[in-house]
PDB file of C-alpha atoms in Angstrom:
ATOM      1  CA  MET A   9      83.028  67.158 145.868  1.00 59.00           C
ATOM      2  CA  ARG A  10      79.634  65.653 146.476  1.00 81.00           C
ATOM      3  CA  SER A  11      79.068  65.408 142.546  1.00 85.00           C
ATOM      4  CA  TRP A  12      82.184  63.274 141.912  1.00 87.00           C
ATOM      5  CA  ILE A  13      81.290  61.129 144.949  1.00 91.00           C
ATOM      6  CA  ALA A  14      77.827  60.729 143.583  1.00 91.00           C
ATOM      7  CA  ALA A  15      78.952  59.828 140.166  1.00 92.00           C
ATOM      8  CA  GLY A  16      81.313  57.283 141.702  1.00 94.00           C
ATOM      9  CA  ILE A  17      78.385  55.637 143.594  1.00 95.00           C
ATOM     10  CA  ASP A  18      76.542  55.671 140.384  1.00 96.00           C
ATOM     11  CA  VAL A  19      79.334  53.847 138.615  1.00 96.00           C
ATOM     12  CA  VAL A  20      79.209  51.118 141.239  1.00 97.00           C
ATOM     13  CA  MET A  21      75.626  50.790 141.077  1.00 97.00           C
ATOM     14  CA  VAL A  22      75.775  50.366 137.210  1.00 97.00           C
ATOM     15  CA  LEU A  23      78.457  47.782 137.684  1.00 97.00           C
ATOM     16  CA  LEU A  24      76.150  45.867 140.323  1.00 96.00           C
ATOM     17  CA  PHE A  25      73.252  46.045 137.832  1.00 96.00           C
ATOM     18  CA  ALA A  26      75.680  44.389 135.026  1.00 95.00           C
ATOM     19  CA  MET A  27      77.031  41.692 137.547  1.00 94.00           C
ATOM     20  CA  VAL A  28      73.356  40.905 138.746  1.00 93.00           C
ATOM     21  CA  GLY A  29      72.193  40.568 135.398  1.00 90.00           C
ATOM     22  CA  ARG A  30      74.990  38.512 134.121  1.00 89.00           C
ATOM     23  CA  ARG A  31      74.489  36.195 136.903  1.00 88.00           C
ATOM     24  CA  SER A  32      70.732  35.888 136.213  1.00 85.00           C
ATOM     25  CA  HIS A  33      71.473  34.691 132.799  1.00 83.00           C
ATOM     26  CA  SER A  34      74.197  32.396 134.170  1.00 79.00           C
ATOM     27  CA  GLU A  35      77.031  34.164 132.469  1.00 75.00           C
ATOM     28  CA  THR A  36      80.518  34.263 134.151  1.00 74.00           C
ATOM     29  CA  ASP A  37      81.319  37.495 136.337  1.00 69.00           C
ATOM     30  CA  THR A  38      84.814  38.114 134.760  1.00 85.00           C
ATOM     31  CA  VAL A  39      85.834  41.485 134.981  1.00 90.00           C
ATOM     32  CA  LEU A  40      86.035  41.852 131.039  1.00 90.00           C
ATOM     33  CA  GLY A  41      82.506  40.335 130.926  1.00 89.00           C
ATOM     34  CA  VAL A  42      81.065  42.748 133.504  1.00 92.00           C
ATOM     35  CA  LEU A  43      82.566  45.725 131.704  1.00 94.00           C
ATOM     36  CA  GLN A  44      81.581  44.380 128.259  1.00 92.00           C
ATOM     37  CA  THR A  45      77.893  44.433 129.721  1.00 92.00           C
ATOM     38  CA  ALA A  46      78.126  47.618 131.653  1.00 96.00           C
ATOM     39  CA  TRP A  47      80.091  49.941 129.247  1.00 97.00           C
ATOM     40  CA  PRO A  48      76.992  51.680 127.538  1.00 98.00           C
ATOM     41  CA  PHE A  49      75.296  52.239 130.782  1.00 98.00           C
ATOM     42  CA  LEU A  50      78.598  53.395 132.329  1.00 98.00           C
ATOM     43  CA  VAL A  51      79.112  55.988 129.451  1.00 98.00           C
ATOM     44  CA  ALA A  52      75.575  57.184 129.776  1.00 98.00           C
ATOM     45  CA  ALA A  53      75.848  57.366 133.547  1.00 97.00           C
ATOM     46  CA  VAL A  54      78.810  59.765 133.246  1.00 95.00           C
ATOM     47  CA  VAL A  55      76.999  61.803 130.664  1.00 96.00           C
ATOM     48  CA  GLY A  56      73.952  61.931 133.128  1.00 95.00           C
ATOM     49  CA  SER A  57      76.157  62.928 135.959  1.00 93.00           C
ATOM     50  CA  LEU A  58      77.657  65.800 133.923  1.00 92.00           C
ATOM     51  CA  ILE A  59      74.159  67.050 133.055  1.00 93.00           C
ATOM     52  CA  ALA A  60      73.129  66.588 136.736  1.00 91.00           C
ATOM     53  CA  LEU A  61      75.793  68.940 137.686  1.00 89.00           C
ATOM     54  CA  LEU A  62      73.418  71.686 136.593  1.00 87.00           C
ATOM     55  CA  TRP A  63      71.286  71.206 139.415  1.00 79.00           C
ATOM     56  CA  HIS A  64      74.064  71.523 142.121  1.00 80.00           C
ATOM     57  CA  ASP A  65      72.558  69.038 144.299  1.00 83.00           C
ATOM     58  CA  ALA A  66      74.198  65.574 143.813  1.00 81.00           C
ATOM     59  CA  TYR A  67      71.711  63.938 146.148  1.00 80.00           C
ATOM     60  CA  GLY A  68      68.560  65.761 144.989  1.00 87.00           C
ATOM     61  CA  TRP A  69      65.554  64.323 143.210  1.00 89.00           C
ATOM     62  CA  ARG A  70      66.518  66.303 139.681  1.00 92.00           C
ATOM     63  CA  SER A  71      69.871  64.655 139.753  1.00 92.00           C
ATOM     64  CA  ALA A  72      68.646  61.377 140.581  1.00 94.00           C
ATOM     65  CA  LEU A  73      65.968  61.549 137.741  1.00 95.00           C
ATOM     66  CA  THR A  74      68.433  62.896 135.327  1.00 96.00           C
ATOM     67  CA  VAL A  75      71.206  60.181 135.960  1.00 96.00           C
ATOM     68  CA  TRP A  76      68.624  57.519 136.212  1.00 97.00           C
ATOM     69  CA  LEU A  77      66.793  58.224 132.846  1.00 97.00           C
ATOM     70  CA  THR A  78      70.214  59.241 131.106  1.00 97.00           C
ATOM     71  CA  THR A  79      71.651  55.908 132.182  1.00 98.00           C
ATOM     72  CA  VAL A  80      68.884  53.837 131.016  1.00 98.00           C
ATOM     73  CA  VAL A  81      67.820  55.516 127.608  1.00 98.00           C
ATOM     74  CA  GLY A  82      71.591  56.330 126.679  1.00 98.00           C
ATOM     75  CA  GLY A  83      72.733  52.969 127.699  1.00 98.00           C
ATOM     76  CA  MET A  84      70.094  51.086 125.677  1.00 97.00           C
ATOM     77  CA  LEU A  85      70.667  53.419 122.539  1.00 98.00           C
ATOM     78  CA  LEU A  86      74.627  52.676 122.917  1.00 98.00           C
ATOM     79  CA  ARG A  87      73.785  49.074 123.123  1.00 96.00           C
ATOM     80  CA  LEU A  88      71.759  49.182 120.066  1.00 97.00           C
ATOM     81  CA  ALA A  89      74.317  51.363 118.227  1.00 97.00           C
ATOM     82  CA  SER A  90      77.066  48.831 118.956  1.00 96.00           C
ATOM     83  CA  GLY A  91      74.978  45.939 117.449  1.00 94.00           C
ATOM     84  CA  ASP A  92      73.799  44.510 120.754  1.00 92.00           C
ATOM     85  CA  THR A  93      70.027  43.782 121.432  1.00 90.00           C
ATOM     86  CA  ALA A  94      67.833  45.678 123.747  1.00 91.00           C
ATOM     87  CA  ALA A  95      64.431  43.813 123.856  1.00 93.00           C
ATOM     88  CA  TRP A  96      61.471  45.504 125.723  1.00 95.00           C
ATOM     89  CA  PRO A  97      61.636  43.255 128.691  1.00 94.00           C
ATOM     90  CA  PHE A  98      65.192  44.255 129.206  1.00 94.00           C
ATOM     91  CA  TRP A  99      64.155  47.993 128.991  1.00 96.00           C
ATOM     92  CA  ILE A 100      61.645  47.334 131.773  1.00 97.00           C
ATOM     93  CA  VAL A 101      64.064  45.462 133.896  1.00 96.00           C
ATOM     94  CA  ALA A 102      66.732  48.109 133.429  1.00 97.00           C
ATOM     95  CA  PHE A 103      64.265  50.947 134.390  1.00 97.00           C
ATOM     96  CA  ILE A 104      63.143  49.348 137.352  1.00 97.00           C
ATOM     97  CA  THR A 105      66.413  48.000 138.729  1.00 97.00           C
ATOM     98  CA  LEU A 106      68.480  51.125 137.684  1.00 98.00           C
ATOM     99  CA  GLY A 107      65.922  53.288 139.335  1.00 97.00           C
ATOM    100  CA  ILE A 108      65.976  51.367 142.500  1.00 97.00           C
ATOM    101  CA  LEU A 109      69.881  51.446 142.502  1.00 97.00           C
ATOM    102  CA  ILE A 110      70.334  55.107 141.192  1.00 96.00           C
ATOM    103  CA  VAL A 111      67.480  56.925 142.935  1.00 96.00           C
ATOM    104  CA  GLY A 112      67.478  54.629 146.022  1.00 96.00           C
ATOM    105  CA  TRP A 113      70.974  55.230 147.292  1.00 94.00           C
ATOM    106  CA  ARG A 114      70.293  58.902 147.026  1.00 93.00           C
ATOM    107  CA  LEU A 115      67.084  58.496 149.136  1.00 92.00           C
ATOM    108  CA  ILE A 116      69.130  56.668 151.741  1.00 93.00           C
ATOM    109  CA  ALA A 117      71.989  59.240 151.634  1.00 90.00           C
ATOM    110  CA  ARG A 118      69.576  62.150 152.000  1.00 87.00           C
ATOM    111  CA  SER A 119      67.893  60.438 154.946  1.00 89.00           C
ATOM    112  CA  VAL A 120      71.137  59.885 156.673  1.00 90.00           C
ATOM    113  CA  LEU A 121      72.341  63.417 155.971  1.00 84.00           C
ATOM    114  CA  ARG A 122      69.009  64.798 157.476  1.00 85.00           C
ATOM    115  CA  VAL A 123      69.308  62.644 160.529  1.00 90.00           C
ATOM    116  CA  ARG A 124      73.002  63.823 161.003  1.00 84.00           C
ATOM    117  CA  ALA A 125      71.987  67.436 160.417  1.00 84.00           C
ATOM    118  CA  SER A 126      69.272  67.267 163.119  1.00 86.00           C
ATOM    119  CA  ARG A 127      71.534  65.567 165.623  1.00 86.00           C
ATOM    120  CA  HIS A 128      74.542  68.156 165.101  1.00 78.00           C
ATOM    121  CA  PRO A 129      72.950  71.353 164.115  1.00 73.00           C
ATOM    122  CA  ASP A 130      75.274  73.746 162.142  1.00 66.00           C
ATOM    123  CA  PRO A 131      76.304  76.505 164.817  1.00 62.00           C
ATOM    124  CA  ALA A 132      76.839  78.993 162.069  1.00 64.00           C
ATOM    125  CA  ARG A 133      73.225  79.282 161.174  1.00 54.00           C
TER     126      ARG A 133
END
């Protein structure tokens, strides 16, 4: 169940990435426009999430790195394959921004889960 929640949050992060990018270029934030910008990264994020299932830890560092790198590289390759552009500055911005978003929310989630576990120890252990 956690893997599907993680994949859903990753989708939200990719949509946020697309919305912020469009806004920074003074493009409109219509649903269709955001989806047009986000689709390559959304597809790549889903692929990354499926690969991350191998690690059995949706919030772990291996899953975070797998989803992050697959989202950026796969998203850029899909952009290029569809005839869109992917200049080097965009690669850099995407790596940094998606890294903060995809890895960052997992770091926060792990911290929250650790605090909760320390406050409410599992009696079965």
